[in-house]
């Protein structure tokens, strides 16, 4: 087996404070050889850099749309400064996680758009790909990317239409699939995961978010005392097995294809081999 790459894992999240190194170790034991850790806010940037270096993983630096309410305009200047300082760091693979979220209520759309556009400008300045958060926002994200193209990247946890998928692919993006495809009722998403051109697909857990169905506890189960299972990067091979089955591929063939797709999408990911 060539090993798996988790292209989107928030290993710096507080959910992993108690056992972060153990979580990374269990992922390695499960065959997950490389993680991409996207930052969500300025307060996380240093930690993400150190964490990725410690385990030989990769990181992206950016401001996530859900963190724009507390972000400050000067964070953009600081991001630029860090990208300049770290431009030769082989562990730096993208600007991210950036994007727009038109699903979560109460976010200022104009403010989100400002941070998104500023970070697209930085990605262009430094020639870096981007890791995109796309939630009910494909068309707006695409409009900005068409006007100001970047060096590709990943539309993570993709859940749009086949047409929107094609538009991201045309702009040089790969699409990230993870725990959401493990739910039988996710018919449209499973259809897309089964039919999308293989060279456009990358794998992710988004841990600790988006638990696969075997970790998910319904509201009723939680009320009865069953805790929500914590998603970790070690779930990637099992999520991948679902996608491999949907596509009629062996896990090995899927690992090889998605690994080379991830290397094509992000600069400088190591070859596993
Ligand atoms: Zn994320």
Coordinates of C-alpha atoms and ligand atoms in Angstrom, one line a residue:
X1 CA 0.0 0.0 0.0
X2 CA 1.3 3.5 -0.8
X3 CA -0.4 5.0 2.2
X4 CA -3.1 7.6 2.5
X5 CA -3.0 11.4 2.6
X6 CA -5.6 13.2 4.7
X7 CA -5.8 16.5 2.8
X8 CA -7.8 18.2 5.5
X9 CA -7.3 17.6 9.2
X10 CA -7.6 20.2 12.0
X11 CA -5.1 18.4 14.2
X12 CA -4.6 21.7 16.1
X13 CA -8.2 21.8 17.2
X14 CA -8.9 21.8 21.0
X15 CA -10.7 18.4 20.7
X16 CA -7.2 16.9 20.4
X17 CA -5.5 18.8 23.2
X18 CA -5.4 15.8 25.5
X19 CA -3.9 13.3 23.1
X20 CA -2.7 15.0 19.9
X21 CA 0.5 13.0 19.4
X22 CA -1.4 9.8 20.1
X23 CA -4.0 10.7 17.5
X24 CA -1.3 11.3 14.9
X25 CA 0.3 8.0 15.8
X26 CA -2.9 6.0 15.5
X27 CA -3.5 7.6 12.1
X28 CA 0.0 6.5 11.0
X29 CA -0.7 3.0 12.3
X30 CA -3.9 3.0 10.2
X31 CA -1.8 3.8 7.1
X32 CA -2.4 7.5 7.0
X33 CA 1.1 8.7 6.0
X34 CA 0.6 12.4 5.6
X35 CA -1.7 15.1 6.9
X36 CA -2.5 18.6 5.6
X37 CA -3.4 20.9 8.5
X38 CA -5.2 24.0 7.5
X39 CA -5.3 26.9 10.0
X40 CA -8.5 28.7 10.8
X41 CA -7.3 31.9 12.5
X42 CA -4.2 34.0 13.3
X43 CA -4.0 32.6 16.8
X44 CA -3.5 29.1 15.3
X45 CA -0.8 29.9 12.8
X46 CA 2.3 29.3 14.9
X47 CA 0.8 26.1 16.3
X48 CA 0.0 24.7 12.9
X49 CA 3.5 25.4 11.6
X50 CA 5.1 23.7 14.6
X51 CA 2.7 20.8 14.5
X52 CA 3.2 20.0 10.9
X53 CA 7.0 20.2 11.2
X54 CA 7.0 17.9 14.2
X55 CA 5.3 15.1 12.4
X56 CA 6.6 15.7 8.9
X57 CA 3.2 16.9 7.8
X58 CA 2.0 19.9 5.8
X59 CA 0.2 23.1 6.7
X60 CA -1.8 25.9 5.2
X61 CA -2.1 29.4 6.7
X62 CA -5.3 31.4 6.5
X63 CA -8.5 32.8 8.1
X64 CA -11.5 30.6 7.9
X65 CA -14.8 32.3 7.0
X66 CA -16.4 31.2 10.4
X67 CA -13.5 33.0 12.1
X68 CA -14.0 36.3 10.3
X69 CA -16.2 37.9 13.0
X70 CA -13.2 38.0 15.4
X71 CA -10.5 38.4 12.7
X72 CA -8.9 41.9 12.4
X73 CA -7.9 43.6 9.2
X74 CA -4.3 43.7 10.3
X75 CA -4.3 39.9 10.4
X76 CA -4.0 40.1 6.6
X77 CA -0.8 42.0 6.9
X78 CA 0.5 39.5 9.4
X79 CA -0.5 36.6 7.1
X80 CA 1.4 38.3 4.3
X81 CA 4.4 38.6 6.6
X82 CA 4.3 35.0 7.6
X83 CA 3.9 33.8 4.0
X84 CA 7.0 35.8 3.1
X85 CA 9.0 34.4 6.0
X86 CA 7.9 30.8 5.3
X87 CA 7.9 30.9 1.5
X88 CA 10.7 28.4 1.3
X89 CA 9.4 26.1 4.0
X90 CA 8.6 22.8 2.3
X91 CA 5.8 22.1 4.8
X92 CA 3.8 25.2 3.6
X93 CA 1.5 23.9 0.9
X94 CA -1.3 26.5 0.5
X95 CA -3.2 29.5 1.7
X96 CA -6.1 28.1 3.7
X97 CA -8.6 27.5 5.0
X98 CA -10.4 30.4 3.3
X99 CA -13.7 30.8 1.6
X100 CA -17.3 31.7 2.2
X101 CA -20.0 30.2 4.3
X102 CA -23.6 31.2 3.4
X103 CA -25.1 28.4 5.5
X104 CA -24.3 29.3 9.1
X105 CA -26.6 32.2 10.1
X106 CA -25.4 35.5 11.5
X107 CA -22.2 35.9 9.5
X108 CA -21.6 39.2 7.7
X109 CA -21.3 38.3 4.0
X110 CA -19.5 41.5 3.1
X111 CA -16.9 40.9 5.8
X112 CA -16.4 37.3 4.7
X113 CA -16.0 38.4 1.1
X114 CA -13.4 41.0 2.1
X115 CA -11.2 38.4 3.9
X116 CA -11.7 35.9 1.1
X117 CA -10.6 38.4 -1.6
X118 CA -7.6 39.6 0.5
X119 CA -6.4 36.1 0.9
X120 CA -6.9 35.2 -2.8
X121 CA -4.7 38.2 -3.5
X122 CA -2.0 36.8 -1.2
X123 CA -2.3 33.4 -2.8
X124 CA -1.7 35.1 -6.2
X125 CA 1.2 37.1 -4.9
X126 CA 3.0 34.1 -3.5
X127 CA 2.0 31.7 -6.3
X128 CA 0.3 29.4 -3.8
X129 CA -2.8 27.2 -4.2
X130 CA -5.7 27.6 -1.8
X131 CA -7.8 25.3 0.4
X132 CA -11.4 26.4 0.1
X133 CA -14.3 26.2 2.5
X134 CA -17.4 26.0 0.3
X135 CA -20.8 26.0 1.9
X136 CA -23.7 27.3 -0.2
X137 CA -21.2 29.6 -1.7
X138 CA -19.8 27.9 -4.8
X139 CA -21.0 30.4 -7.3
X140 CA -19.7 33.4 -5.4
X141 CA -16.3 31.7 -4.8
X142 CA -16.1 30.8 -8.5
X143 CA -16.8 34.3 -9.6
X144 CA -13.9 35.7 -7.7
X145 CA -11.6 32.9 -8.9
X146 CA -12.5 33.5 -12.5
X147 CA -11.6 37.1 -12.2
X148 CA -8.5 36.5 -10.2
X149 CA -7.2 32.9 -10.9
X150 CA -5.0 31.2 -8.4
X151 CA -2.6 28.2 -8.7
X152 CA -5.5 25.7 -8.1
X153 CA -6.0 23.9 -4.8
X154 CA -8.8 22.0 -3.1
X155 CA -12.5 22.7 -2.7
X156 CA -12.8 20.8 0.6
X157 CA -15.8 18.9 1.9
X158 CA -17.4 19.5 -1.5
X159 CA -21.1 19.2 -1.5
X160 CA -22.3 21.2 -4.6
X161 CA -23.7 20.1 -7.9
X162 CA -21.9 18.3 -10.7
X163 CA -21.9 21.5 -12.7
X164 CA -20.3 23.4 -9.8
X165 CA -17.8 20.6 -9.4
X166 CA -16.9 20.9 -13.1
X167 CA -16.4 24.7 -12.7
X168 CA -13.9 24.2 -9.9
X169 CA -12.1 21.5 -11.9
X170 CA -11.9 23.9 -14.9
X171 CA -10.1 26.4 -12.6
X172 CA -7.5 23.8 -11.6
X173 CA -9.1 22.5 -8.4
X174 CA -9.5 19.1 -6.9
X175 CA -12.5 18.2 -4.8
X176 CA -12.2 16.9 -1.3
X177 CA -14.4 14.0 -0.2
X178 CA -14.7 12.7 3.4
X179 CA -17.2 11.4 6.0
X180 CA -20.3 12.9 4.4
X181 CA -20.2 10.3 1.6
X182 CA -20.5 7.5 4.2
X183 CA -24.2 8.3 4.8
X184 CA -26.6 6.2 2.6
X185 CA -29.0 9.1 2.4
X186 CA -26.3 11.4 0.8
X187 CA -27.5 10.3 -2.6
X188 CA -26.3 13.2 -4.7
X189 CA -22.9 13.4 -3.0
X190 CA -22.4 9.7 -3.4
X191 CA -23.3 9.9 -7.1
X192 CA -20.7 12.7 -7.5
X193 CA -18.1 10.7 -5.6
X194 CA -18.8 7.7 -7.9
X195 CA -18.8 9.6 -11.2
X196 CA -16.4 12.5 -10.9
X197 CA -13.2 12.0 -13.0
X198 CA -10.8 10.1 -10.8
X199 CA -8.1 12.7 -11.4
X200 CA -10.2 15.4 -9.6
X201 CA -10.7 13.5 -6.3
X202 CA -8.8 13.9 -3.1
X203 CA -9.6 12.4 0.4
X204 CA -10.0 14.1 3.7
X205 CA -11.4 13.6 7.2
X206 CA -11.9 17.2 8.3
X207 CA -11.3 15.8 11.7
X208 CA -12.6 16.5 14.3
X209 CA -15.6 17.7 12.2
X210 CA -17.8 15.7 9.9
X211 CA -17.9 12.3 11.6
X212 CA -18.5 9.3 9.3
X213 CA -21.8 7.5 10.0
X214 CA -20.3 4.9 12.3
X215 CA -19.3 7.7 14.7
X216 CA -22.4 9.7 14.4
X217 CA -24.9 9.8 17.3
X218 CA -28.3 11.2 16.6
X219 CA -29.9 13.8 18.9
X220 CA -32.0 11.1 20.5
X221 CA -28.9 8.9 21.1
X222 CA -27.0 11.8 22.6
X223 CA -30.0 12.5 24.9
X224 CA -29.8 8.9 26.0
X225 CA -26.2 9.4 27.0
X226 CA -24.3 8.1 23.9
X227 CA -21.6 10.7 23.1
X228 CA -20.9 11.9 19.6
X229 CA -17.9 9.9 18.4
X230 CA -14.8 12.1 17.8
X231 CA -13.6 12.0 14.2
X232 CA -9.9 11.5 13.8
X233 CA -7.5 11.1 10.8
X234 CA -7.4 7.3 11.5
X235 CA -10.9 7.1 10.0
X236 CA -9.5 8.0 6.5
X237 CA -9.0 4.4 5.2
X238 CA -12.5 3.4 6.2
X239 CA -14.0 6.4 4.5
X240 CA -11.8 5.7 1.5
X241 CA -13.1 2.1 1.4
X242 CA -16.7 3.5 1.0
X243 CA -15.5 5.7 -2.0
X244 CA -13.5 2.8 -3.5
X245 CA -16.6 0.6 -3.4
X246 CA -18.8 3.3 -4.9
X247 CA -16.3 3.6 -7.8
X248 CA -15.5 -0.1 -8.2
X249 CA -11.8 0.5 -7.4
X250 CA -9.4 -1.4 -5.1
X251 CA -8.4 0.7 -2.0
X252 CA -4.8 0.6 -3.4
X253 CA -5.8 2.1 -6.7
X254 CA -7.8 4.8 -4.9
X255 CA -4.8 5.6 -2.6
X256 CA -2.4 5.9 -5.5
X257 CA -4.7 8.0 -7.6
X258 CA -5.8 10.4 -4.8
X259 CA -2.3 10.6 -3.5
X260 CA -1.0 11.9 -6.9
X261 CA -4.0 14.2 -7.2
X262 CA -3.2 15.7 -3.8
X263 CA 0.4 16.2 -4.9
X264 CA -0.8 17.9 -8.1
X265 CA -3.2 20.2 -6.1
X266 CA -0.8 21.4 -3.3
X267 CA 2.7 22.4 -3.8
X268 CA 5.5 20.3 -2.4
X269 CA 3.6 17.4 -0.8
X270 CA 6.1 14.6 -0.4
X271 CA 5.7 11.4 -2.5
X272 CA 4.8 8.5 -0.3
X273 CA 6.2 5.4 -1.4
Ligands
LIG1 ZN1 -11.7 22.7 7.7

